[in-house]
Structures are given as C-alpha cells and as structure tokens.
PDB file of C-alpha atoms in Angstrom:
ATOM      1  CA  MET J   1    -116.765  17.867-144.515  1.00  0.00           C
ATOM      2  CA  SER J   2    -114.467  19.132-141.758  1.00  0.00           C
ATOM      3  CA  LEU J   3    -114.904  17.981-138.177  1.00  0.00           C
ATOM      4  CA  SER J   4    -115.844  21.455-136.900  1.00  0.00           C
ATOM      5  CA  ARG J   5    -118.416  21.902-139.668  1.00  0.00           C
ATOM      6  CA  GLY J   6    -119.896  18.511-138.866  1.00  0.00           C
ATOM      7  CA  ARG J   7    -120.170  19.452-135.208  1.00  0.00           C
ATOM      8  CA  ARG J   8    -121.949  22.704-136.072  1.00  0.00           C
ATOM      9  CA  LEU J   9    -124.362  20.835-138.337  1.00  0.00           C
ATOM     10  CA  GLY J  10    -125.023  18.251-135.638  1.00  0.00           C
ATOM     11  CA  ALA J  11    -125.623  20.985-133.061  1.00  0.00           C
ATOM     12  CA  PHE J  12    -128.054  22.715-135.434  1.00  0.00           C
ATOM     13  CA  VAL J  13    -129.978  19.468-136.027  1.00  0.00           C
ATOM     14  CA  PHE J  14    -130.431  18.954-132.292  1.00  0.00           C
ATOM     15  CA  LEU J  15    -131.264  22.600-131.605  1.00  0.00           C
ATOM     16  CA  ALA J  16    -133.652  23.066-134.545  1.00  0.00           C
ATOM     17  CA  PRO J  17    -136.788  21.556-132.875  1.00  0.00           C
ATOM     18  CA  GLY J  18    -136.337  23.667-129.754  1.00  0.00           C
ATOM     19  CA  LEU J  19    -135.630  26.814-131.769  1.00  0.00           C
ATOM     20  CA  ALA J  20    -138.692  26.181-133.954  1.00  0.00           C
ATOM     21  CA  TYR J  21    -140.791  25.738-130.818  1.00  0.00           C
ATOM     22  CA  LEU J  22    -139.542  29.049-129.383  1.00  0.00           C
ATOM     23  CA  VAL J  23    -140.061  30.950-132.632  1.00  0.00           C
ATOM     24  CA  VAL J  24    -143.556  29.621-133.408  1.00  0.00           C
ATOM     25  CA  LEU J  25    -145.027  29.502-129.900  1.00  0.00           C
ATOM     26  CA  LEU J  26    -143.144  32.299-128.137  1.00  0.00           C
ATOM     27  CA  LEU J  27    -141.502  34.879-130.369  1.00  0.00           C
ATOM     28  CA  VAL J  28    -144.264  35.134-133.002  1.00  0.00           C
ATOM     29  CA  PRO J  29    -147.114  35.518-130.439  1.00  0.00           C
ATOM     30  CA  LEU J  30    -144.990  37.966-128.447  1.00  0.00           C
ATOM     31  CA  ALA J  31    -144.368  40.017-131.593  1.00  0.00           C
ATOM     32  CA  LEU J  32    -148.110  40.081-132.323  1.00  0.00           C
ATOM     33  CA  VAL J  33    -148.904  41.206-128.782  1.00  0.00           C
ATOM     34  CA  LEU J  34    -146.223  43.895-129.000  1.00  0.00           C
ATOM     35  CA  SER J  35    -147.551  45.167-132.331  1.00  0.00           C
ATOM     36  CA  TYR J  36    -151.172  45.358-131.112  1.00  0.00           C
ATOM     37  CA  THR J  37    -150.227  47.680-128.248  1.00  0.00           C
ATOM     38  CA  VAL J  38    -149.774  50.691-130.564  1.00  0.00           C
ATOM     39  CA  PHE J  39    -153.027  50.246-132.501  1.00  0.00           C
ATOM     40  CA  GLN J  40    -156.625  51.178-131.738  1.00  0.00           C
ATOM     41  CA  ARG J  41    -159.652  49.070-130.847  1.00  0.00           C
ATOM     42  CA  GLY J  42    -162.431  48.805-133.410  1.00  0.00           C
ATOM     43  CA  ARG J  43    -165.944  49.934-132.537  1.00  0.00           C
ATOM     44  CA  PHE J  44    -167.154  46.327-132.473  1.00  0.00           C
ATOM     45  CA  GLY J  45    -163.879  44.773-131.396  1.00  0.00           C
ATOM     46  CA  GLY J  46    -160.859  43.756-133.400  1.00  0.00           C
ATOM     47  CA  VAL J  47    -157.956  46.043-134.273  1.00  0.00           C
ATOM     48  CA  ILE J  48    -157.789  49.249-136.284  1.00  0.00           C
ATOM     49  CA  TYR J  49    -154.259  49.708-137.570  1.00  0.00           C
ATOM     50  CA  GLU J  50    -153.883  53.373-136.633  1.00  0.00           C
ATOM     51  CA  PHE J  51    -150.936  54.321-134.437  1.00  0.00           C
ATOM     52  CA  THR J  52    -151.642  55.492-130.875  1.00  0.00           C
ATOM     53  CA  TRP J  53    -150.020  55.649-127.419  1.00  0.00           C
ATOM     54  CA  GLU J  54    -153.393  55.609-125.671  1.00  0.00           C
ATOM     55  CA  ASN J  55    -153.115  51.978-124.569  1.00  0.00           C
ATOM     56  CA  PHE J  56    -149.934  52.697-122.607  1.00  0.00           C
ATOM     57  CA  GLU J  57    -151.444  55.837-121.108  1.00  0.00           C
ATOM     58  CA  ARG J  58    -154.441  53.835-119.851  1.00  0.00           C
ATOM     59  CA  LEU J  59    -152.073  51.558-117.921  1.00  0.00           C
ATOM     60  CA  PHE J  60    -151.478  54.419-115.464  1.00  0.00           C
ATOM     61  CA  ASP J  61    -155.177  54.911-114.771  1.00  0.00           C
ATOM     62  CA  SER J  62    -155.870  54.552-111.039  1.00  0.00           C
ATOM     63  CA  LEU J  63    -158.295  51.661-111.663  1.00  0.00           C
ATOM     64  CA  TYR J  64    -155.718  49.516-113.437  1.00  0.00           C
ATOM     65  CA  LEU J  65    -152.913  50.515-111.081  1.00  0.00           C
ATOM     66  CA  ARG J  66    -155.116  49.324-108.200  1.00  0.00           C
ATOM     67  CA  VAL J  67    -155.542  45.951-109.901  1.00  0.00           C
ATOM     68  CA  LEU J  68    -151.776  45.742-110.418  1.00  0.00           C
ATOM     69  CA  VAL J  69    -151.087  46.578-106.766  1.00  0.00           C
ATOM     70  CA  ASP J  70    -153.689  44.039-105.585  1.00  0.00           C
ATOM     71  CA  SER J  71    -152.102  41.384-107.798  1.00  0.00           C
ATOM     72  CA  LEU J  72    -148.645  42.149-106.425  1.00  0.00           C
ATOM     73  CA  GLU J  73    -149.952  42.037-102.841  1.00  0.00           C
ATOM     74  CA  MET J  74    -151.772  38.711-103.173  1.00  0.00           C
ATOM     75  CA  ALA J  75    -149.040  37.031-105.212  1.00  0.00           C
ATOM     76  CA  GLY J  76    -146.377  38.395-102.855  1.00  0.00           C
ATOM     77  CA  LEU J  77    -148.261  37.228 -99.759  1.00  0.00           C
ATOM     78  CA  ALA J  78    -148.753  33.760-101.232  1.00  0.00           C
ATOM     79  CA  THR J  79    -145.034  33.643-102.071  1.00  0.00           C
ATOM     80  CA  LEU J  80    -143.994  34.756 -98.584  1.00  0.00           C
ATOM     81  CA  ILE J  81    -146.184  32.169 -96.857  1.00  0.00           C
ATOM     82  CA  ALA J  82    -144.970  29.502 -99.285  1.00  0.00           C
ATOM     83  CA  LEU J  83    -141.373  30.374 -98.349  1.00  0.00           C
ATOM     84  CA  LEU J  84    -142.109  30.240 -94.609  1.00  0.00           C
ATOM     85  CA  LEU J  85    -143.784  26.848 -95.003  1.00  0.00           C
ATOM     86  CA  GLY J  86    -141.609  25.479 -97.776  1.00  0.00           C
ATOM     87  CA  TYR J  87    -138.154  26.110 -96.300  1.00  0.00           C
ATOM     88  CA  PRO J  88    -138.599  24.033 -93.105  1.00  0.00           C
ATOM     89  CA  THR J  89    -140.403  21.372 -95.143  1.00  0.00           C
ATOM     90  CA  ALA J  90    -137.542  21.141 -97.632  1.00  0.00           C
ATOM     91  CA  TYR J  91    -134.996  21.200 -94.811  1.00  0.00           C
ATOM     92  CA  LEU J  92    -136.681  18.306 -93.013  1.00  0.00           C
ATOM     93  CA  ILE J  93    -136.983  16.287 -96.232  1.00  0.00           C
ATOM     94  CA  ALA J  94    -133.276  16.819 -96.940  1.00  0.00           C
ATOM     95  CA  ARG J  95    -132.432  15.422 -93.491  1.00  0.00           C
ATOM     96  CA  LEU J  96    -134.532  12.263 -93.934  1.00  0.00           C
ATOM     97  CA  PRO J  97    -133.035   8.860 -94.804  1.00  0.00           C
ATOM     98  CA  ARG J  98    -132.880   8.230 -98.559  1.00  0.00           C
ATOM     99  CA  LYS J  99    -135.884   5.868 -98.572  1.00  0.00           C
ATOM    100  CA  TRP J 100    -138.120   8.389 -96.827  1.00  0.00           C
ATOM    101  CA  LYS J 101    -136.884  11.240 -98.998  1.00  0.00           C
ATOM    102  CA  THR J 102    -138.395   9.585-102.060  1.00  0.00           C
ATOM    103  CA  ILE J 103    -141.713   9.022-100.306  1.00  0.00           C
ATOM    104  CA  ALA J 104    -141.808  12.620 -99.042  1.00  0.00           C
ATOM    105  CA  LEU J 105    -141.008  14.069-102.482  1.00  0.00           C
ATOM    106  CA  VAL J 106    -143.715  11.937-104.102  1.00  0.00           C
ATOM    107  CA  ALA J 107    -146.164  13.235-101.489  1.00  0.00           C
ATOM    108  CA  ILE J 108    -145.139  16.812-102.329  1.00  0.00           C
ATOM    109  CA  VAL J 109    -145.793  16.439-106.064  1.00  0.00           C
ATOM    110  CA  LEU J 110    -148.837  14.188-105.651  1.00  0.00           C
ATOM    111  CA  PRO J 111    -151.375  17.057-105.995  1.00  0.00           C
ATOM    112  CA  PHE J 112    -150.026  17.754-109.508  1.00  0.00           C
ATOM    113  CA  TRP J 113    -151.341  14.348-110.581  1.00  0.00           C
ATOM    114  CA  THR J 114    -154.882  15.735-110.205  1.00  0.00           C
ATOM    115  CA  ASN J 115    -156.472  18.230-112.586  1.00  0.00           C
ATOM    116  CA  PHE J 116    -155.924  21.844-111.516  1.00  0.00           C
ATOM    117  CA  ILE J 117    -159.608  22.806-111.813  1.00  0.00           C
ATOM    118  CA  ILE J 118    -160.683  19.827-109.714  1.00  0.00           C
ATOM    119  CA  ARG J 119    -158.285  20.855-106.954  1.00  0.00           C
ATOM    120  CA  VAL J 120    -159.671  24.393-106.939  1.00  0.00           C
ATOM    121  CA  TYR J 121    -163.243  23.071-106.840  1.00  0.00           C
ATOM    122  CA  ALA J 122    -162.258  20.968-103.832  1.00  0.00           C
ATOM    123  CA  TRP J 123    -161.410  24.175-101.961  1.00  0.00           C
ATOM    124  CA  ILE J 124    -164.830  25.602-102.830  1.00  0.00           C
ATOM    125  CA  ILE J 125    -166.389  22.577-101.137  1.00  0.00           C
ATOM    126  CA  LEU J 126    -164.126  22.972 -98.109  1.00  0.00           C
ATOM    127  CA  LEU J 127    -164.563  26.745 -97.678  1.00  0.00           C
ATOM    128  CA  SER J 128    -168.247  27.204 -98.521  1.00  0.00           C
ATOM    129  CA  PRO J 129    -170.666  28.146 -95.672  1.00  0.00           C
ATOM    130  CA  GLU J 130    -172.005  24.581 -95.738  1.00  0.00           C
ATOM    131  CA  GLY J 131    -168.571  23.080 -96.321  1.00  0.00           C
ATOM    132  CA  LEU J 132    -166.465  20.779 -94.205  1.00  0.00           C
ATOM    133  CA  ILE J 133    -164.409  23.465 -92.456  1.00  0.00           C
ATOM    134  CA  ASN J 134    -167.453  25.461 -91.332  1.00  0.00           C
ATOM    135  CA  GLY J 135    -169.114  22.182 -90.367  1.00  0.00           C
ATOM    136  CA  TRP J 136    -166.210  21.321 -88.075  1.00  0.00           C
ATOM    137  CA  LEU J 137    -166.200  24.817 -86.584  1.00  0.00           C
ATOM    138  CA  GLN J 138    -169.930  24.690 -85.898  1.00  0.00           C
ATOM    139  CA  ALA J 139    -169.431  21.408 -84.070  1.00  0.00           C
ATOM    140  CA  PHE J 140    -167.408  23.440 -81.533  1.00  0.00           C
ATOM    141  CA  GLY J 141    -169.979  26.232 -81.435  1.00  0.00           C
ATOM    142  CA  LEU J 142    -168.109  28.520 -83.847  1.00  0.00           C
ATOM    143  CA  GLY J 143    -169.088  30.065 -87.170  1.00  0.00           C
ATOM    144  CA  PRO J 144    -170.201  29.795 -89.805  1.00  0.00           C
ATOM    145  CA  TYR J 145    -167.611  32.159 -91.280  1.00  0.00           C
ATOM    146  CA  GLU J 146    -167.301  33.706 -94.733  1.00  0.00           C
ATOM    147  CA  LEU J 147    -164.257  31.766 -95.839  1.00  0.00           C
ATOM    148  CA  LEU J 148    -165.006  31.871 -99.559  1.00  0.00           C
ATOM    149  CA  TYR J 149    -165.073  34.640-102.173  1.00  0.00           C
ATOM    150  CA  ASN J 150    -162.534  36.946-100.548  1.00  0.00           C
ATOM    151  CA  ARG J 151    -158.824  37.783-100.783  1.00  0.00           C
ATOM    152  CA  GLY J 152    -157.908  35.240 -98.124  1.00  0.00           C
ATOM    153  CA  ALA J 153    -159.454  32.430-100.167  1.00  0.00           C
ATOM    154  CA  ILE J 154    -157.474  33.585-103.228  1.00  0.00           C
ATOM    155  CA  VAL J 155    -154.179  33.596-101.323  1.00  0.00           C
ATOM    156  CA  LEU J 156    -154.992  30.172 -99.878  1.00  0.00           C
ATOM    157  CA  GLY J 157    -155.737  28.791-103.331  1.00  0.00           C
ATOM    158  CA  LEU J 158    -152.508  30.211-104.760  1.00  0.00           C
ATOM    159  CA  LEU J 159    -150.534  28.852-101.817  1.00  0.00           C
ATOM    160  CA  TYR J 160    -151.992  25.370-102.134  1.00  0.00           C
ATOM    161  CA  SER J 161    -151.536  25.268-105.908  1.00  0.00           C
ATOM    162  CA  TYR J 162    -147.909  26.410-106.049  1.00  0.00           C
ATOM    163  CA  LEU J 163    -146.359  25.412-102.700  1.00  0.00           C
ATOM    164  CA  PRO J 164    -144.644  22.349-104.263  1.00  0.00           C
ATOM    165  CA  LEU J 165    -142.874  24.715-106.668  1.00  0.00           C
ATOM    166  CA  MET J 166    -141.278  26.329-103.618  1.00  0.00           C
ATOM    167  CA  VAL J 167    -140.347  23.105-101.833  1.00  0.00           C
ATOM    168  CA  LEU J 168    -138.616  21.364-104.750  1.00  0.00           C
ATOM    169  CA  PRO J 169    -135.937  23.989-105.596  1.00  0.00           C
ATOM    170  CA  LEU J 170    -135.326  24.584-101.895  1.00  0.00           C
ATOM    171  CA  TYR J 171    -134.862  20.856-101.361  1.00  0.00           C
ATOM    172  CA  ALA J 172    -132.420  20.661-104.276  1.00  0.00           C
ATOM    173  CA  SER J 173    -130.448  23.599-102.889  1.00  0.00           C
ATOM    174  CA  ILE J 174    -130.312  22.215 -99.332  1.00  0.00           C
ATOM    175  CA  GLU J 175    -129.603  18.651-100.453  1.00  0.00           C
ATOM    176  CA  LYS J 176    -126.416  19.567-102.314  1.00  0.00           C
ATOM    177  CA  LEU J 177    -124.873  21.393 -99.333  1.00  0.00           C
ATOM    178  CA  ASP J 178    -121.696  19.819 -98.028  1.00  0.00           C
ATOM    179  CA  PRO J 179    -122.596  18.429 -94.548  1.00  0.00           C
ATOM    180  CA  GLN J 180    -119.000  18.980 -93.456  1.00  0.00           C
ATOM    181  CA  LEU J 181    -119.655  22.732 -93.469  1.00  0.00           C
ATOM    182  CA  ARG J 182    -122.326  22.364 -90.795  1.00  0.00           C
ATOM    183  CA  GLU J 183    -120.104  19.961 -88.870  1.00  0.00           C
ATOM    184  CA  ALA J 184    -117.218  22.454 -88.971  1.00  0.00           C
ATOM    185  CA  SER J 185    -119.509  25.209 -87.709  1.00  0.00           C
ATOM    186  CA  ALA J 186    -120.673  23.018 -84.834  1.00  0.00           C
ATOM    187  CA  ASN J 187    -117.080  22.033 -83.993  1.00  0.00           C
ATOM    188  CA  LEU J 188    -116.158  25.716 -83.781  1.00  0.00           C
ATOM    189  CA  GLY J 189    -118.803  26.193 -81.094  1.00  0.00           C
ATOM    190  CA  ALA J 190    -121.655  27.641 -83.144  1.00  0.00           C
ATOM    191  CA  SER J 191    -125.188  26.819 -82.051  1.00  0.00           C
ATOM    192  CA  ALA J 192    -127.653  25.135 -84.405  1.00  0.00           C
ATOM    193  CA  PHE J 193    -129.388  28.465 -85.060  1.00  0.00           C
ATOM    194  CA  THR J 194    -126.094  30.246 -85.734  1.00  0.00           C
ATOM    195  CA  THR J 195    -125.054  27.486 -88.129  1.00  0.00           C
ATOM    196  CA  PHE J 196    -128.338  27.821 -89.973  1.00  0.00           C
ATOM    197  CA  ARG J 197    -128.122  31.629 -90.104  1.00  0.00           C
ATOM    198  CA  LYS J 198    -124.471  31.892 -91.158  1.00  0.00           C
ATOM    199  CA  VAL J 199    -123.927  28.692 -93.164  1.00  0.00           C
ATOM    200  CA  THR J 200    -127.076  26.994 -94.390  1.00  0.00           C
ATOM    201  CA  LEU J 201    -129.238  30.004 -95.239  1.00  0.00           C
ATOM    202  CA  PRO J 202    -126.607  32.030 -97.171  1.00  0.00           C
ATOM    203  CA  LEU J 203    -125.647  28.989 -99.255  1.00  0.00           C
ATOM    204  CA  THR J 204    -129.275  28.281-100.171  1.00  0.00           C
ATOM    205  CA  VAL J 205    -130.156  31.832-101.249  1.00  0.00           C
ATOM    206  CA  PRO J 206    -130.244  30.839-104.956  1.00  0.00           C
ATOM    207  CA  GLY J 207    -132.793  28.135-104.118  1.00  0.00           C
ATOM    208  CA  VAL J 208    -134.828  30.649-102.128  1.00  0.00           C
ATOM    209  CA  PHE J 209    -135.009  33.091-105.018  1.00  0.00           C
ATOM    210  CA  THR J 210    -135.747  30.333-107.528  1.00  0.00           C
ATOM    211  CA  GLY J 211    -138.581  29.000-105.391  1.00  0.00           C
ATOM    212  CA  CYS J 212    -139.993  32.503-104.871  1.00  0.00           C
ATOM    213  CA  LEU J 213    -139.869  33.086-108.616  1.00  0.00           C
ATOM    214  CA  PHE J 214    -141.579  29.760-109.339  1.00  0.00           C
ATOM    215  CA  VAL J 215    -144.433  30.673-106.980  1.00  0.00           C
ATOM    216  CA  PHE J 216    -144.750  34.392-107.706  1.00  0.00           C
ATOM    217  CA  VAL J 217    -144.804  34.215-111.511  1.00  0.00           C
ATOM    218  CA  PRO J 218    -147.809  31.861-111.921  1.00  0.00           C
ATOM    219  CA  SER J 219    -149.570  33.473-108.940  1.00  0.00           C
ATOM    220  CA  PHE J 220    -149.217  36.972-110.396  1.00  0.00           C
ATOM    221  CA  GLY J 221    -150.757  36.033-113.738  1.00  0.00           C
ATOM    222  CA  ASN J 222    -153.345  33.558-112.467  1.00  0.00           C
ATOM    223  CA  PHE J 223    -156.995  34.212-113.340  1.00  0.00           C
ATOM    224  CA  VAL J 224    -158.690  30.883-112.554  1.00  0.00           C
ATOM    225  CA  ILE J 225    -158.242  30.980-108.768  1.00  0.00           C
ATOM    226  CA  PRO J 226    -159.384  34.628-108.333  1.00  0.00           C
ATOM    227  CA  GLU J 227    -162.448  33.850-110.436  1.00  0.00           C
ATOM    228  CA  MET J 228    -163.404  30.640-108.640  1.00  0.00           C
ATOM    229  CA  LEU J 229    -162.295  31.256-105.042  1.00  0.00           C
ATOM    230  CA  GLY J 230    -162.601  35.035-105.110  1.00  0.00           C
ATOM    231  CA  GLY J 231    -165.948  35.071-106.876  1.00  0.00           C
ATOM    232  CA  GLY J 232    -164.691  37.805-109.190  1.00  0.00           C
ATOM    233  CA  LYS J 233    -164.716  40.304-106.286  1.00  0.00           C
ATOM    234  CA  SER J 234    -160.933  40.754-106.244  1.00  0.00           C
ATOM    235  CA  ALA J 235    -159.597  40.987-109.778  1.00  0.00           C
ATOM    236  CA  MET J 236    -155.976  40.268-110.599  1.00  0.00           C
ATOM    237  CA  VAL J 237    -154.002  41.167-113.709  1.00  0.00           C
ATOM    238  CA  GLY J 238    -154.780  37.800-115.292  1.00  0.00           C
ATOM    239  CA  ASN J 239    -158.529  38.386-114.890  1.00  0.00           C
ATOM    240  CA  LEU J 240    -158.208  41.847-116.394  1.00  0.00           C
ATOM    241  CA  ILE J 241    -156.265  40.589-119.421  1.00  0.00           C
ATOM    242  CA  ARG J 242    -158.782  37.801-120.015  1.00  0.00           C
ATOM    243  CA  THR J 243    -161.675  40.282-119.773  1.00  0.00           C
ATOM    244  CA  GLU J 244    -160.084  42.697-122.227  1.00  0.00           C
ATOM    245  CA  PHE J 245    -159.459  39.970-124.807  1.00  0.00           C
ATOM    246  CA  LEU J 246    -162.600  37.849-124.489  1.00  0.00           C
ATOM    247  CA  SER J 247    -165.338  40.122-123.101  1.00  0.00           C
ATOM    248  CA  ALA J 248    -164.449  43.716-123.963  1.00  0.00           C
ATOM    249  CA  ARG J 249    -162.730  42.576-127.176  1.00  0.00           C
ATOM    250  CA  ASP J 250    -160.172  45.331-126.660  1.00  0.00           C
ATOM    251  CA  TRP J 251    -157.141  43.494-128.001  1.00  0.00           C
ATOM    252  CA  PRO J 252    -154.792  46.516-128.109  1.00  0.00           C
ATOM    253  CA  PHE J 253    -155.286  47.385-124.439  1.00  0.00           C
ATOM    254  CA  GLY J 254    -155.258  43.709-123.466  1.00  0.00           C
ATOM    255  CA  SER J 255    -151.926  43.422-125.266  1.00  0.00           C
ATOM    256  CA  ALA J 256    -150.586  46.441-123.370  1.00  0.00           C
ATOM    257  CA  LEU J 257    -151.609  44.801-120.081  1.00  0.00           C
ATOM    258  CA  ALA J 258    -149.971  41.537-121.129  1.00  0.00           C
ATOM    259  CA  LEU J 259    -146.804  43.410-122.068  1.00  0.00           C
ATOM    260  CA  ALA J 260    -146.753  45.138-118.674  1.00  0.00           C
ATOM    261  CA  LEU J 261    -147.114  41.750-116.996  1.00  0.00           C
ATOM    262  CA  ILE J 262    -144.242  40.346-119.058  1.00  0.00           C
ATOM    263  CA  ALA J 263    -142.087  43.374-118.182  1.00  0.00           C
ATOM    264  CA  VAL J 264    -142.629  42.827-114.444  1.00  0.00           C
ATOM    265  CA  LEU J 265    -141.734  39.156-114.778  1.00  0.00           C
ATOM    266  CA  LEU J 266    -138.620  39.940-116.826  1.00  0.00           C
ATOM    267  CA  VAL J 267    -137.418  42.273-114.071  1.00  0.00           C
ATOM    268  CA  LEU J 268    -137.882  39.467-111.568  1.00  0.00           C
ATOM    269  CA  LEU J 269    -135.934  37.065-113.799  1.00  0.00           C
ATOM    270  CA  VAL J 270    -133.064  39.541-114.094  1.00  0.00           C
ATOM    271  CA  VAL J 271    -132.979  39.997-110.309  1.00  0.00           C
ATOM    272  CA  GLN J 272    -133.036  36.226-109.771  1.00  0.00           C
ATOM    273  CA  ALA J 273    -130.169  35.726-112.254  1.00  0.00           C
ATOM    274  CA  TRP J 274    -128.142  38.489-110.580  1.00  0.00           C
ATOM    275  CA  VAL J 275    -128.670  36.996-107.121  1.00  0.00           C
ATOM    276  CA  THR J 276    -127.705  33.551-108.384  1.00  0.00           C
ATOM    277  CA  ARG J 277    -124.462  34.868-109.899  1.00  0.00           C
ATOM    278  CA  ARG J 278    -123.597  36.758-106.713  1.00  0.00           C
ATOM    279  CA  ALA J 279    -124.286  33.684-104.578  1.00  0.00           C
TER     280      ALA J 279
END
C-alpha cells in the first residue's frame, strides 16, 4: 500500500463517523422535509403523494408573512440588545487579569449548567403579577405591571437564554487582538474612543457577526420561550411549525415552513462567511 493511499484510508476512517452522523441525522431528514413540501395533506393528516405547489403559495399568505415578520423583529431585537450588552462585557473580560478572566467566563456560561426549561420557568416566577419583580415595585408604590405573556417577555427570555452565545465569540475576537495596535494608536495621539472606533471595532467585526448569528439563529426558530413567556399570544415561526406538524398534522405545509426557515438561516450563514472573508 502506497503512502498516499494509506493517508487517504486513514483520513476516511477518521471522517467516517462524522460523515455518517451528517448523512443520517441531517441530510436524510432534510431530504424528507424537502420531499414533503410538494405533496398534499391527507384529510385526517399524513401525506398524500400527489404533486402540488400549494404549500409554497400558502407561505405568502398575509397571516404567515405576519408571523415571519414578527419572528424576525423579536429575534432581531434580542440580537441587537445582546450585542449592545455583550460587546462591553466581552471587552471588560478581555482586559481582566488572567485569573479573573477564568472566573468571569465561568460565570458567563454558568446558566447553561441548568436545564433550559427550568430557567424559563424561573422568569415566569419573576415576571408574574405576584412575582418578585412586581413585589419589589409595589414596595415603592408602583405596579403591579403586566410583565408576562407579551412580546417584551419573549425578547427578555431570548436575551437571557442566548446572551452567553454573544459574549463568548466576542471575547475570543477581542482577546486575540494585538495590544500593540492600540498602543500605537494611542502614541499617535488618538483618543480612547477613536482607537476603539478605528482599531478595535473593525478588527472584531468577524466576532460581532458570529455572535449575532449565534443569537439570532436559535432565537428565530425558538418555540418554547414564546409559548411559556408569551402565553401563545405572539407566535413565532417555531411555534407555527410545531403546530402544523403536531396539532394540524399538516406535514407538507409544516415542511414548507421549515424549509423557508432553513433558507433564511442559510442566507445569514452566507453573509457571515462573506463578512469574515472580507475582514
């Protein structure tokens, strides 16, 4: 056996488990979803294998477009707030001594050590009319306010759940910056704000887009938080897909919705890759 052939065989052996994982758990389900989109729903659920474009036409119905726009708005708002909070947090962590960096990073990822559903339930306790936040406000003669089961509660839940996914890539991007670049900018007479605007921020753009992608993607397709913190009053695309598959049993249209969601996310991935290459 030649050396090059042995290397190819070794590479295949190491890649085979990952390729099998992608084929079985990604490509095959994606192919099934794609195939269902051009078939019809049975009278009592299931799939009738008769070709139709109706499922794609229904995507442009005003009702479903409104759900898509609402999902984009809430996921985008959560992503924007996460960026505004996450960038200074990551910047401060990157400037800490090494010992405190580790402690700060552990504190950032600490919520992930708790079950996701439990964390969402905790916000229900905090935001309910008899919850802790309204209790504190009433102690100052304010409230009670309707803090739960609205769009604000959904955005808050998304922000809390995915903020660490913004901080970590931003921290990695800021941490690897050469400190001599900031020193050179300061030596040339630039203020701290000018150094940040013309040196630090442009060099961390890939981290910004990666963090935004990490927050936006799970927020856009989330259905647990809108159901629990929104009370089902503000549906997102994830809620609609779940309803079509499990309640309405309309698998073809649910597949079309899932495909539309995947298409939006693929566009975002392409934009993120383009920005990273340019940076």
